[in-house]
The first five atom37 places (N, CA, C, CB, O) and aatype in JSON, in Angstrom:
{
  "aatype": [20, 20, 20, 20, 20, 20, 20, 20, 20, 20, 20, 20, 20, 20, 20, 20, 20, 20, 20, 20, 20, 20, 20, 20, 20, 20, 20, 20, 20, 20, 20, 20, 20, 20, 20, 20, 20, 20, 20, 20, 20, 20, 20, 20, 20, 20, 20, 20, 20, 20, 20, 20, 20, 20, 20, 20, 20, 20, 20, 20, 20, 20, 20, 20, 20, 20, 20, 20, 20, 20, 20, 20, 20, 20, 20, 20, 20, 20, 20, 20, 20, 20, 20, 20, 20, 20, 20, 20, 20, 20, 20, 20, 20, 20, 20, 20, 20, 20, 20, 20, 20, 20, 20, 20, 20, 20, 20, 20, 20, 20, 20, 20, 20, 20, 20, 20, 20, 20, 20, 20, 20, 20, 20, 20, 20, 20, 20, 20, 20],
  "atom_mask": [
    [1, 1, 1, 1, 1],
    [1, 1, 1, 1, 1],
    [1, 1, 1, 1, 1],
    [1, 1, 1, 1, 1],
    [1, 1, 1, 1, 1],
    [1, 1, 1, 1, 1],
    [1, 1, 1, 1, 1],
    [1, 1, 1, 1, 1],
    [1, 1, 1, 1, 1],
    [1, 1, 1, 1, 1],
    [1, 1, 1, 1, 1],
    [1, 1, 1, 1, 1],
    [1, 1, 1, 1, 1],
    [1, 1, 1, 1, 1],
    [1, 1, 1, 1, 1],
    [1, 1, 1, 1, 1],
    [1, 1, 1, 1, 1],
    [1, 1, 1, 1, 1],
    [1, 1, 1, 1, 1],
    [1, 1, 1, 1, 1],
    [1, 1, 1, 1, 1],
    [1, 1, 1, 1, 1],
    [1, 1, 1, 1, 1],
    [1, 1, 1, 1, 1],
    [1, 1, 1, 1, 1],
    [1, 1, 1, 1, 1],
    [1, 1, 1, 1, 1],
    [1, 1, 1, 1, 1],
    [1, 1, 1, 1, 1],
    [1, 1, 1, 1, 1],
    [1, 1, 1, 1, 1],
    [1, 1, 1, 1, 1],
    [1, 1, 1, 1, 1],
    [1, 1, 1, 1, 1],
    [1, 1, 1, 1, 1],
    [1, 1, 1, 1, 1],
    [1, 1, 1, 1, 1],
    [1, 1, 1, 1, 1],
    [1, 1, 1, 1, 1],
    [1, 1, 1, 1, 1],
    [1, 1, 1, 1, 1],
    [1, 1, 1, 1, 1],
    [1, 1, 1, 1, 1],
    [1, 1, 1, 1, 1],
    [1, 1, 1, 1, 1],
    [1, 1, 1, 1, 1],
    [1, 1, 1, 1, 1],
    [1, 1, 1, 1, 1],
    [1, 1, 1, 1, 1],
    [1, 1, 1, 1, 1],
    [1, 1, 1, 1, 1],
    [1, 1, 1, 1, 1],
    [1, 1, 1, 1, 1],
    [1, 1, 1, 1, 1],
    [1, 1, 1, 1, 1],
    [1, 1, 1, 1, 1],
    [1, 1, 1, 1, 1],
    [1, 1, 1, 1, 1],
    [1, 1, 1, 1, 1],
    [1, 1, 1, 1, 1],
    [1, 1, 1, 1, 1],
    [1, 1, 1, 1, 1],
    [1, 1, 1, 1, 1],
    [1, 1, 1, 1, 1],
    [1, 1, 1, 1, 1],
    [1, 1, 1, 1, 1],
    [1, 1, 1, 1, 1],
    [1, 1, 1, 1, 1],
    [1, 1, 1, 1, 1],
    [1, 1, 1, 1, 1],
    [1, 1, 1, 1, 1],
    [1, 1, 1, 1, 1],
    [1, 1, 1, 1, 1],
    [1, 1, 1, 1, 1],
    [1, 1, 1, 1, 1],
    [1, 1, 1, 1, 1],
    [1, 1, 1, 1, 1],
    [1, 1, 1, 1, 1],
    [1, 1, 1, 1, 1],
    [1, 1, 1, 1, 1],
    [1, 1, 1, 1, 1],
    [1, 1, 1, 1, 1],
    [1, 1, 1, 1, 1],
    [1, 1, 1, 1, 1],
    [1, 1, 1, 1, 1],
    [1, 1, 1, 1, 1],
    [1, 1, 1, 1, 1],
    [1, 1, 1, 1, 1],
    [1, 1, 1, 1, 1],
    [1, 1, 1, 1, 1],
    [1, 1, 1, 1, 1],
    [1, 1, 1, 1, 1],
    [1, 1, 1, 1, 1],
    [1, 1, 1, 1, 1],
    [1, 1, 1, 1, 1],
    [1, 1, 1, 1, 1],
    [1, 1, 1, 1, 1],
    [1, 1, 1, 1, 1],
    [1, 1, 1, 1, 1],
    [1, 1, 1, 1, 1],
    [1, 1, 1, 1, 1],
    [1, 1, 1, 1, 1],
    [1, 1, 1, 1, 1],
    [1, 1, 1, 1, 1],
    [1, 1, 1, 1, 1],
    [1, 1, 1, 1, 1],
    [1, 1, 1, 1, 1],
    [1, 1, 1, 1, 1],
    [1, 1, 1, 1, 1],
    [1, 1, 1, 1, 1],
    [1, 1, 1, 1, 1],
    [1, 1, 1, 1, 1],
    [1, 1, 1, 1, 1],
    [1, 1, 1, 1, 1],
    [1, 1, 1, 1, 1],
    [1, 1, 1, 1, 1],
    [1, 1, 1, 1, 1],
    [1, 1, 1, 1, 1],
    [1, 1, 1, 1, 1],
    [1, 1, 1, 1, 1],
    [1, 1, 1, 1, 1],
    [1, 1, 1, 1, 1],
    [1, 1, 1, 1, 1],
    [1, 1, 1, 1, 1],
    [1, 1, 1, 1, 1],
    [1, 1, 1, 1, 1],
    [1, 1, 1, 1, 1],
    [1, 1, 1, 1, 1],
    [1, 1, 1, 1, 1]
  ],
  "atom_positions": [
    [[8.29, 39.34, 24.43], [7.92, 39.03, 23.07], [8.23, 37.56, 22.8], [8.66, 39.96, 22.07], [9.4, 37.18, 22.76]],
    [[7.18, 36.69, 22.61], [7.17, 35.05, 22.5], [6.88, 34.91, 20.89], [5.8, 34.18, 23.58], [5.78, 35.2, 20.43]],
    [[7.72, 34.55, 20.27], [7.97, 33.82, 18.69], [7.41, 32.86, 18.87], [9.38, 33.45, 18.06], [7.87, 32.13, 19.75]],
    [[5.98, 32.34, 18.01], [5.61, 30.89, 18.2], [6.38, 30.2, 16.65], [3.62, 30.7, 18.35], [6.62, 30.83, 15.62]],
    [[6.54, 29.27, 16.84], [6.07, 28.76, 15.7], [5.48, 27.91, 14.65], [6.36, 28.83, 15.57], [5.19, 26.76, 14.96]],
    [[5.34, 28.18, 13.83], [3.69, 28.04, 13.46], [4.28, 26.88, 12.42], [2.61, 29.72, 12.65], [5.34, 26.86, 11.79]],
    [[3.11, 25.82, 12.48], [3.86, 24.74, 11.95], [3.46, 24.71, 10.2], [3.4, 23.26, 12.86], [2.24, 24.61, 10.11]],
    [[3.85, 24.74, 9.38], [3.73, 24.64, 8.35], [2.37, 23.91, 7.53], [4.78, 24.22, 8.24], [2.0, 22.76, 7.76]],
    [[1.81, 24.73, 6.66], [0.18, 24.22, 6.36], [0.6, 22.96, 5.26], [-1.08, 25.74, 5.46], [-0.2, 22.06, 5.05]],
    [[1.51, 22.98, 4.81], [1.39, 21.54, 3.7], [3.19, 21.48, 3.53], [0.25, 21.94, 1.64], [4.11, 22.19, 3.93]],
    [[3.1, 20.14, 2.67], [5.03, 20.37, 2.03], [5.06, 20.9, 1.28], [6.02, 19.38, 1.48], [4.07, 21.22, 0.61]],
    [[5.87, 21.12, 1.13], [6.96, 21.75, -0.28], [6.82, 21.34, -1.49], [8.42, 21.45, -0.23], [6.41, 20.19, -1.59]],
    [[7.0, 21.8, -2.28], [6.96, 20.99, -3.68], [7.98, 20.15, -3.69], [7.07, 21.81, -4.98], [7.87, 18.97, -4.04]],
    [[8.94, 20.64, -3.35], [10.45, 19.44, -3.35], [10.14, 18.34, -2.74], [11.91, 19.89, -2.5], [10.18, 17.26, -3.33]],
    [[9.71, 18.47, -1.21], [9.39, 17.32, -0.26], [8.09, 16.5, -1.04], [8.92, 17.98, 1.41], [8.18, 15.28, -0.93]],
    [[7.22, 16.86, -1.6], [6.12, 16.05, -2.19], [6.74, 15.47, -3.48], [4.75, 16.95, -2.49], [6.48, 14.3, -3.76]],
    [[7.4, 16.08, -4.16], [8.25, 15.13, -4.95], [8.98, 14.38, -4.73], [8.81, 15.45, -5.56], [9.39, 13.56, -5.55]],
    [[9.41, 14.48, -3.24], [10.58, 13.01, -3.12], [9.6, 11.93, -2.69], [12.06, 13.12, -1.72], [9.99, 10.77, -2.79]],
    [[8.04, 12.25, -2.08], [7.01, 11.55, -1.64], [6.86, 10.86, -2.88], [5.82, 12.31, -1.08], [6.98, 9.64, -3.02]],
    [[6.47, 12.09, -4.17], [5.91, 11.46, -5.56], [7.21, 10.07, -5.75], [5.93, 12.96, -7.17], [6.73, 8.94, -5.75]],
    [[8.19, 10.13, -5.85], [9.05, 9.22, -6.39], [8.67, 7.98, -5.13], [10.81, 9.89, -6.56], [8.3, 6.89, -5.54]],
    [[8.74, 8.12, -4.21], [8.91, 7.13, -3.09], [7.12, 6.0, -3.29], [9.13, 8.32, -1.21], [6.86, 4.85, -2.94]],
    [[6.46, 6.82, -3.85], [5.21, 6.81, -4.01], [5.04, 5.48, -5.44], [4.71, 8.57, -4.3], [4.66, 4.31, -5.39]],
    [[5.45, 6.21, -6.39], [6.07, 5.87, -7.41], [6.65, 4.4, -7.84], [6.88, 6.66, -7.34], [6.26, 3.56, -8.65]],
    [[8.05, 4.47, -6.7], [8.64, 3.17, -6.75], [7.97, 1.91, -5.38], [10.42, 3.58, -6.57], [8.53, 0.91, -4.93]],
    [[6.92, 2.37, -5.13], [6.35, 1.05, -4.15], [5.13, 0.71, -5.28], [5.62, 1.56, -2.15], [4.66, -0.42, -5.35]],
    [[4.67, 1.78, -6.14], [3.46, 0.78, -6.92], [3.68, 0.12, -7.81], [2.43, 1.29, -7.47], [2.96, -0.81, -8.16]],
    [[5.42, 0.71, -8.73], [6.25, -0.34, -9.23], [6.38, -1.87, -8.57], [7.51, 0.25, -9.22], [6.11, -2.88, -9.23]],
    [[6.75, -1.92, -7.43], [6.64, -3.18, -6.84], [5.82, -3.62, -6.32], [7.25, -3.42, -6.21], [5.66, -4.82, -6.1]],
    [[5.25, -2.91, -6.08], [3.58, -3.7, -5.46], [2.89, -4.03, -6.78], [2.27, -2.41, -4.4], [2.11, -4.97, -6.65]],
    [[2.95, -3.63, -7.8], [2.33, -3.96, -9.3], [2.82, -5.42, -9.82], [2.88, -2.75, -10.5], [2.03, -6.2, -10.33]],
    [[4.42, -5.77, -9.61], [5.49, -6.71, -9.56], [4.3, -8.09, -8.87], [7.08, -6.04, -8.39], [3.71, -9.09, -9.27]],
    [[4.51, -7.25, -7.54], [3.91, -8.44, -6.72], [2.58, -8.79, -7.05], [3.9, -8.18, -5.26], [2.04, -9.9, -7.12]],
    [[2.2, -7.8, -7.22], [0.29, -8.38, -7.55], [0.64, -9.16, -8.88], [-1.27, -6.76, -8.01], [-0.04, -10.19, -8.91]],
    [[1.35, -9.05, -9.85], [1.65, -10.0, -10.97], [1.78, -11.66, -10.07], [3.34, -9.39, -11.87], [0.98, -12.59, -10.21]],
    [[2.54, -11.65, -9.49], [2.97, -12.72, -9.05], [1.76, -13.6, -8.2], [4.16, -12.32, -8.28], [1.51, -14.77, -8.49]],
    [[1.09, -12.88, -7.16], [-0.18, -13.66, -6.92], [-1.49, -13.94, -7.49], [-0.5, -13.35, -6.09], [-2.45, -14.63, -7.15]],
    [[-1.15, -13.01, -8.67], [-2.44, -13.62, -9.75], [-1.68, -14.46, -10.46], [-3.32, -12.49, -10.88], [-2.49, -15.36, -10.65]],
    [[-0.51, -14.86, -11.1], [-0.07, -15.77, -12.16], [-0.42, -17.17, -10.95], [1.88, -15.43, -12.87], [-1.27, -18.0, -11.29]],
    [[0.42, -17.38, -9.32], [0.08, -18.29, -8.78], [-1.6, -18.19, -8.4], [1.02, -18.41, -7.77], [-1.82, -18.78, -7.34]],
    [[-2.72, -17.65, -8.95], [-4.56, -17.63, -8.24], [-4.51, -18.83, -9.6], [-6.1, -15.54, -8.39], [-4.87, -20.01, -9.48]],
    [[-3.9, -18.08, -11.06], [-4.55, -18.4, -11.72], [-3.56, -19.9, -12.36], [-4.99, -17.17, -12.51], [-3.95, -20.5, -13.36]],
    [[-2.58, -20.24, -11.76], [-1.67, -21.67, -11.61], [-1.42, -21.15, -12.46], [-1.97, -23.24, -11.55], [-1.76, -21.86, -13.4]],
    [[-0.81, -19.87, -12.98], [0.73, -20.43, -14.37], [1.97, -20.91, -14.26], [1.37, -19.39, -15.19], [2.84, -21.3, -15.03]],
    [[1.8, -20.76, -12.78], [3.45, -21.4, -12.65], [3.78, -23.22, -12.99], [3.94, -21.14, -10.76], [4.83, -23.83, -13.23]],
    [[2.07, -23.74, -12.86], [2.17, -25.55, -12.75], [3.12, -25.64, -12.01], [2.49, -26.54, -14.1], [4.05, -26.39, -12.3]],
    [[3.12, -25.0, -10.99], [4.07, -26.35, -9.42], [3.25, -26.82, -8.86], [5.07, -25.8, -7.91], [2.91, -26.26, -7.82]],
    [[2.56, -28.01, -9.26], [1.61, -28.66, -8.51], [1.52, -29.97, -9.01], [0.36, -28.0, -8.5], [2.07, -30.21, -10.09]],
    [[0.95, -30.82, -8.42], [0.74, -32.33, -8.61], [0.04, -32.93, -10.31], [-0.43, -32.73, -7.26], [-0.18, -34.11, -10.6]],
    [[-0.1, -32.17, -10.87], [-1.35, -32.43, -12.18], [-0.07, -33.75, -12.87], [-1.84, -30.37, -13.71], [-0.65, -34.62, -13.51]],
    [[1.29, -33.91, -12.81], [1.82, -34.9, -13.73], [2.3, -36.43, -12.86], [3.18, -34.1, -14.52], [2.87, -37.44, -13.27]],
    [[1.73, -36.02, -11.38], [2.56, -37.3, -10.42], [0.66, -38.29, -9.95], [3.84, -36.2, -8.21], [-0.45, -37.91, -10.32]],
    [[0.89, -39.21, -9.32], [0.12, -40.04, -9.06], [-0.89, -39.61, -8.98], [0.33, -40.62, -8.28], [-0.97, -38.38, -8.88]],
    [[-2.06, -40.38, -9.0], [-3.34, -40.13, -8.89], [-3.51, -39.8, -7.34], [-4.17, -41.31, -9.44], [-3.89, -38.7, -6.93]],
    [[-3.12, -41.07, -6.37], [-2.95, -41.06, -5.29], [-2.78, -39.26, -4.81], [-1.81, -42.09, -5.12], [-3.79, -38.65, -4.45]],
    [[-1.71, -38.72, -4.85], [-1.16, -37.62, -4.49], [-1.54, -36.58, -4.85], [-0.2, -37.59, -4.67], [-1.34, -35.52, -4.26]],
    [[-2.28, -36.76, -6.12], [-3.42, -36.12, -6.83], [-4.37, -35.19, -5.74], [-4.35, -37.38, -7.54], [-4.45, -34.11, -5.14]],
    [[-4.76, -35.98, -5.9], [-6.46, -36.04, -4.99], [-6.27, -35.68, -3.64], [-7.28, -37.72, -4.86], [-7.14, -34.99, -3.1]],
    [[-4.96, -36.14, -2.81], [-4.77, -35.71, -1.24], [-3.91, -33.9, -1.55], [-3.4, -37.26, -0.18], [-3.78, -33.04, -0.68]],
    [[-3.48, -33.81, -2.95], [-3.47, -32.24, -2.92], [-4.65, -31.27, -3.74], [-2.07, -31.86, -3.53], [-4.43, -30.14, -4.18]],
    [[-5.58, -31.82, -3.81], [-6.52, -30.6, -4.07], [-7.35, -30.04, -3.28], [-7.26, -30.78, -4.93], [-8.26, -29.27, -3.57]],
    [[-7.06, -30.39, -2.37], [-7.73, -29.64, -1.09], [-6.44, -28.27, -0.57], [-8.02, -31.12, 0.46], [-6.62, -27.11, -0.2]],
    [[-5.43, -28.91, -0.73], [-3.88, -27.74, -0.44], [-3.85, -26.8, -1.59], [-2.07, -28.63, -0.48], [-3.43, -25.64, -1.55]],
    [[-4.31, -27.37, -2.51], [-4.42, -26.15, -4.43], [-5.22, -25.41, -3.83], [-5.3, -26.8, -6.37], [-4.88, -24.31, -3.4]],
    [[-6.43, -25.89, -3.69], [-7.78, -24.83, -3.3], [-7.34, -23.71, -2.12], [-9.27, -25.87, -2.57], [-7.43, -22.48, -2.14]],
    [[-6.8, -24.65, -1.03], [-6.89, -23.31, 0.03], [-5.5, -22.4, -0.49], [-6.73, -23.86, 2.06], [-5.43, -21.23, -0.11]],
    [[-4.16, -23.1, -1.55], [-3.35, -21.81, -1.98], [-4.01, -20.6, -2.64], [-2.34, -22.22, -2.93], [-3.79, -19.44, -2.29]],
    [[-4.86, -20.98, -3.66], [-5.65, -20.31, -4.75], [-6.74, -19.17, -3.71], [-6.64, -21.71, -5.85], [-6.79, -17.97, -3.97]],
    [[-7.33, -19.64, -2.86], [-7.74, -18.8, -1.79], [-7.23, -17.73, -1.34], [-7.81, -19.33, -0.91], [-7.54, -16.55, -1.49]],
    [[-5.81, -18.58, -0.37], [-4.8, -17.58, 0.0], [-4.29, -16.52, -1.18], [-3.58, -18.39, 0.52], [-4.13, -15.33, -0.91]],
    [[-4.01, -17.09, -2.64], [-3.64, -15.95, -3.06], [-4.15, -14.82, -3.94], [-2.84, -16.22, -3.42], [-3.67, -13.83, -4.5]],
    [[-5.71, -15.59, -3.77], [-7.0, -14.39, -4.13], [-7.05, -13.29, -3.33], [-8.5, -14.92, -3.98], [-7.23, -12.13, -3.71]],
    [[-6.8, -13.86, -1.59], [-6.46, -13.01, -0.71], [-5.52, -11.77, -0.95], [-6.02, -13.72, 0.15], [-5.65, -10.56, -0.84]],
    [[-4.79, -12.38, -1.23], [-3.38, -11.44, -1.33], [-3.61, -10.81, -1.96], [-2.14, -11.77, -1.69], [-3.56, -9.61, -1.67]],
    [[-3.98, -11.21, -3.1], [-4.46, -9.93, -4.54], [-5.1, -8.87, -4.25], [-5.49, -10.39, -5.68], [-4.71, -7.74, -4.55]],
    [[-6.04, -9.11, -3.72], [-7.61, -8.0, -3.16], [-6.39, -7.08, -2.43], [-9.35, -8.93, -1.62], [-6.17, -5.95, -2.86]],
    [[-5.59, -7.64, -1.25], [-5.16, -6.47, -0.3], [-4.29, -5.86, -1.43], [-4.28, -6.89, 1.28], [-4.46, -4.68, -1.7]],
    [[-3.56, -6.45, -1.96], [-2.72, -5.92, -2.81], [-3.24, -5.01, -4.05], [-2.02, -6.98, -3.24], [-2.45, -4.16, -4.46]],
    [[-4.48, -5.11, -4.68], [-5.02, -3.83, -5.61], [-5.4, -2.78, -4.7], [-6.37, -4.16, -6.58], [-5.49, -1.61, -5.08]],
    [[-5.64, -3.14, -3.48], [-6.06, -2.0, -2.39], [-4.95, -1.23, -1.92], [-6.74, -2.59, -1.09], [-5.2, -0.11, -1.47]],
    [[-3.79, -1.62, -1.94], [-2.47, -1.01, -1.65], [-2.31, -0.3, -2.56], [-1.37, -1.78, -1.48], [-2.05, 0.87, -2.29]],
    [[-2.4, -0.67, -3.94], [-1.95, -0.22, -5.31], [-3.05, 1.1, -5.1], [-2.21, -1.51, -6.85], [-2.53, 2.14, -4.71]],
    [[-4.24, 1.11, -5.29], [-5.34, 2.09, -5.74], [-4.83, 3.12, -4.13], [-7.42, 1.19, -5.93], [-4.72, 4.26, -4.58]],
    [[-4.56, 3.17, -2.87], [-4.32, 3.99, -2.09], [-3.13, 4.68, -2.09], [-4.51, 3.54, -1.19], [-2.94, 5.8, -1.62]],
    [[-2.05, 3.71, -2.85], [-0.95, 4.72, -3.25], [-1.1, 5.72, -4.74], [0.4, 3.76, -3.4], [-0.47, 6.73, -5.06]],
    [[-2.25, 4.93, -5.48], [-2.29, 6.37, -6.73], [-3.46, 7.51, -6.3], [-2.88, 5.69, -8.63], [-3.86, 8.5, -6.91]],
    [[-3.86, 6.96, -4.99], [-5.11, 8.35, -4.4], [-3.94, 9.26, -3.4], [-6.95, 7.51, -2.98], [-4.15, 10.3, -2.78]],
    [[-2.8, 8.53, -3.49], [-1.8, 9.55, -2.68], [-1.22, 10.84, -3.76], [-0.3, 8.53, -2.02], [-1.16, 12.07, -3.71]],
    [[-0.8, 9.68, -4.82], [-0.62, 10.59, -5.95], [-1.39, 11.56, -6.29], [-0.57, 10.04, -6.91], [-0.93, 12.65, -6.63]],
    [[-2.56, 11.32, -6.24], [-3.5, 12.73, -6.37], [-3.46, 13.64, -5.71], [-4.68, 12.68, -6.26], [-3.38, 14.79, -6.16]],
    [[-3.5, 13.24, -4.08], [-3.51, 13.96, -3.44], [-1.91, 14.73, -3.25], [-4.17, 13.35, -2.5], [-1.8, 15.68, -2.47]],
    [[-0.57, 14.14, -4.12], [0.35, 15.56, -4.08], [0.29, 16.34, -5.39], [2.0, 15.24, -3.8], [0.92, 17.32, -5.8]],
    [[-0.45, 15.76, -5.79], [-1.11, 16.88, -7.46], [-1.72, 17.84, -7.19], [-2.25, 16.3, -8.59], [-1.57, 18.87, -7.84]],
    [[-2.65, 17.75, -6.1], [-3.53, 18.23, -5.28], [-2.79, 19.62, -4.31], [-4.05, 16.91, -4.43], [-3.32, 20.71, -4.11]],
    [[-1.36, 19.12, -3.8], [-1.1, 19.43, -2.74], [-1.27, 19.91, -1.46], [-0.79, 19.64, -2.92], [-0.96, 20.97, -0.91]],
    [[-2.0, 18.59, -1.03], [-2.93, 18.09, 0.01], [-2.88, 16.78, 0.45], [-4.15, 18.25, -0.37], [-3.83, 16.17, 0.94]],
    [[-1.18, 16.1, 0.19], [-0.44, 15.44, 0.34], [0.16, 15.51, 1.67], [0.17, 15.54, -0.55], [1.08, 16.29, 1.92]],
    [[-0.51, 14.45, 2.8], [0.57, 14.47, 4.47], [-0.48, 15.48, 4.7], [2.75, 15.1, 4.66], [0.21, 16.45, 4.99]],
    [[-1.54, 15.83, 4.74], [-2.29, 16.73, 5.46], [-3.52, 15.79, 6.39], [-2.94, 17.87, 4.31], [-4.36, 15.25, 5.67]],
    [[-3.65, 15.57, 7.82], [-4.52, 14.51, 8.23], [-5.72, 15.04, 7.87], [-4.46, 14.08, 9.67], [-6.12, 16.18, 8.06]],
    [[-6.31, 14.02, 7.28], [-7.98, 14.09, 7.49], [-8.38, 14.3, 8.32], [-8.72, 13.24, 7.35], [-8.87, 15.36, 7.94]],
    [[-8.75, 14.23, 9.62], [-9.02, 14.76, 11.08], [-8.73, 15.74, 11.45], [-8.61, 14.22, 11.95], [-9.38, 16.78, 11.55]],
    [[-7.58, 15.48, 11.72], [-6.92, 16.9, 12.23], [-6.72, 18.35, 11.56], [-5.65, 16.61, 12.49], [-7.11, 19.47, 11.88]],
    [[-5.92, 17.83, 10.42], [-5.92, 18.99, 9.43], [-4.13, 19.35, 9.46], [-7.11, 20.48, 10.06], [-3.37, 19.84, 8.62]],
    [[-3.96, 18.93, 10.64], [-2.39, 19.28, 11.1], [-1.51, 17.89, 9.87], [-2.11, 18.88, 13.48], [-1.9, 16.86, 9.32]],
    [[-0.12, 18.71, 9.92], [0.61, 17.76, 9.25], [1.07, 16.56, 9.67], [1.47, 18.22, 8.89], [1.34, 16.44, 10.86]],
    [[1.26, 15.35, 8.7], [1.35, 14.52, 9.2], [2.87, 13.98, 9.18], [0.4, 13.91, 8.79], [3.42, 14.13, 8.09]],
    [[3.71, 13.3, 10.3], [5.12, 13.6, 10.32], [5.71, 12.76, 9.03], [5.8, 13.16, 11.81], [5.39, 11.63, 8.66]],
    [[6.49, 13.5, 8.58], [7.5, 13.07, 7.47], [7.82, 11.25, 7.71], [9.14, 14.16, 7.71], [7.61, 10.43, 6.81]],
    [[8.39, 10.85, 9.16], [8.72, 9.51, 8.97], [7.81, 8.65, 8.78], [9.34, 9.09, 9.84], [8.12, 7.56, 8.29]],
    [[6.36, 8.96, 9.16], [5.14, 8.34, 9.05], [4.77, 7.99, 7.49], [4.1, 9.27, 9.72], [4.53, 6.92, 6.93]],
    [[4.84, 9.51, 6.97], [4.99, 9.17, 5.28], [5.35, 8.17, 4.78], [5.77, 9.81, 4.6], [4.68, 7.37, 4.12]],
    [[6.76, 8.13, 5.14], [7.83, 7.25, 4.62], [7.79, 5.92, 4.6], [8.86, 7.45, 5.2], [8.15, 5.17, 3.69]],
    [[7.1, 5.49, 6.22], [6.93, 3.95, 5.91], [5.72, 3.8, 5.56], [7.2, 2.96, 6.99], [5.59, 2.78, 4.88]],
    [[4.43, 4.57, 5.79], [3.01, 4.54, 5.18], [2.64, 5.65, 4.62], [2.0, 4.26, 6.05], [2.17, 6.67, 5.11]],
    [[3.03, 5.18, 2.87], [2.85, 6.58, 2.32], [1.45, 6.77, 1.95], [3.75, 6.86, 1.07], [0.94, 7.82, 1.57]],
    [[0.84, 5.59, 2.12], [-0.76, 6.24, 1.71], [-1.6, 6.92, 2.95], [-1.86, 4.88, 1.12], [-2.71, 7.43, 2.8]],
    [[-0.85, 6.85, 4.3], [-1.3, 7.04, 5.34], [-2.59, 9.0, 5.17], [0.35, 6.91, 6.4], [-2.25, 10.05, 4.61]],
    [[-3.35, 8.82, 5.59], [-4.3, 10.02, 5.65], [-4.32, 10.91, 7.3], [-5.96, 9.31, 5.27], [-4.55, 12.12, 7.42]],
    [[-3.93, 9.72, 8.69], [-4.14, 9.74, 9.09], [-3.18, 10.14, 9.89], [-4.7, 9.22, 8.94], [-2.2, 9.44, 9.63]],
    [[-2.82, 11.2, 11.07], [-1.79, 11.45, 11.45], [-2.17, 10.03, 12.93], [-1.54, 13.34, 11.66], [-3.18, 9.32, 12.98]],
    [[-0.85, 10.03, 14.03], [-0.95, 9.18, 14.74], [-1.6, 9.39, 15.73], [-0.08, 8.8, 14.95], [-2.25, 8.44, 16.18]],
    [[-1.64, 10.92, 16.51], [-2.82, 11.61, 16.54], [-4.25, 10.99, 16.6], [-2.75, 12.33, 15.53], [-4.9, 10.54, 17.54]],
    [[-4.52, 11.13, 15.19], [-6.16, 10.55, 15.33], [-5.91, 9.26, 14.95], [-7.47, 11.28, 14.3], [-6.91, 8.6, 15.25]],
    [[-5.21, 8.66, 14.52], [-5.01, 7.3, 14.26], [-5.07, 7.08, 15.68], [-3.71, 6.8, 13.42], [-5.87, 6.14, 15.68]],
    [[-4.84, 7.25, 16.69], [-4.89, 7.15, 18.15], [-6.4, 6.96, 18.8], [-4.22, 8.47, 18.72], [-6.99, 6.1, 19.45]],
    [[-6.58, 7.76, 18.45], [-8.38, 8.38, 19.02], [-8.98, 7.2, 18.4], [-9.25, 10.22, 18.22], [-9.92, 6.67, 18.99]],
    [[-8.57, 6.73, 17.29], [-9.67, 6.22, 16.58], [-10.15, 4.38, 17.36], [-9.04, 6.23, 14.73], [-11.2, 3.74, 17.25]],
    [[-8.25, 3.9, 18.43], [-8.58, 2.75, 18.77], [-9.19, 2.67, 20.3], [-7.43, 1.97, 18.53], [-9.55, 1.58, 20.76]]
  ]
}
């Protein structure tokens, strides 16, 4: 007589709530941060040349432009971080939270933890490169 056992179809309500909080406090700071690279897209900080020489002027607006670039950049990844951690949230409202898209099998707890928007177990995250 062989006992398998059978791996569990979703978490817990407890375990998806410590997800919900963990979930929670990264869009708190990722919200933080996206503040911060739109105040520097859109120069509120004025750390820049606009009150010193003309000279120095002009040899930094080519360095303004490509910061303002860079931190248009940042922004985009950063609302994309933000909007995949509140489709996580749904998905433990859902509870269908840590379940891979592919596979269907669960996806491991530590994986959660450092990529909580992750869909993908490592598994097919594997297959996929």
């Amino acid at each position: 007589m062989t006992t398998t056992t059978k791996q569990p179809e979703r978490y817990s309500d407890a375990e998806l709530a410590e997800f919900k909080e963990l979930i929670e406090n990264k869009i708190k700071n990722a919200e933080k941060q996206l503040n911060i690279y739109i105040d520097a897209y859109k120069n509120g900080s004025a750390n820049d040349t606009e009150d010193t020489a003309p000279t120095f002027k002009s040899f930094d607006d080519g360095s303004s432009t490509l910061s303002k670039e860079a931190n248009s950049q940042l922004a985009i990844r950063q609302e994309k971080f933000i909007r995949d951690l509140k489709n996580a949230l749904v998905r433990i409202e859902n509870k269908s939270y840590g379940i891979c898209r592919v596979t269907g099998k669960l996806i491991q707890k530590e994986r959660l933890k450092l990529v909580p928007h992750a869909t993908l177990s490592i598994e097919a995250k594997n297959r996929q490169n």
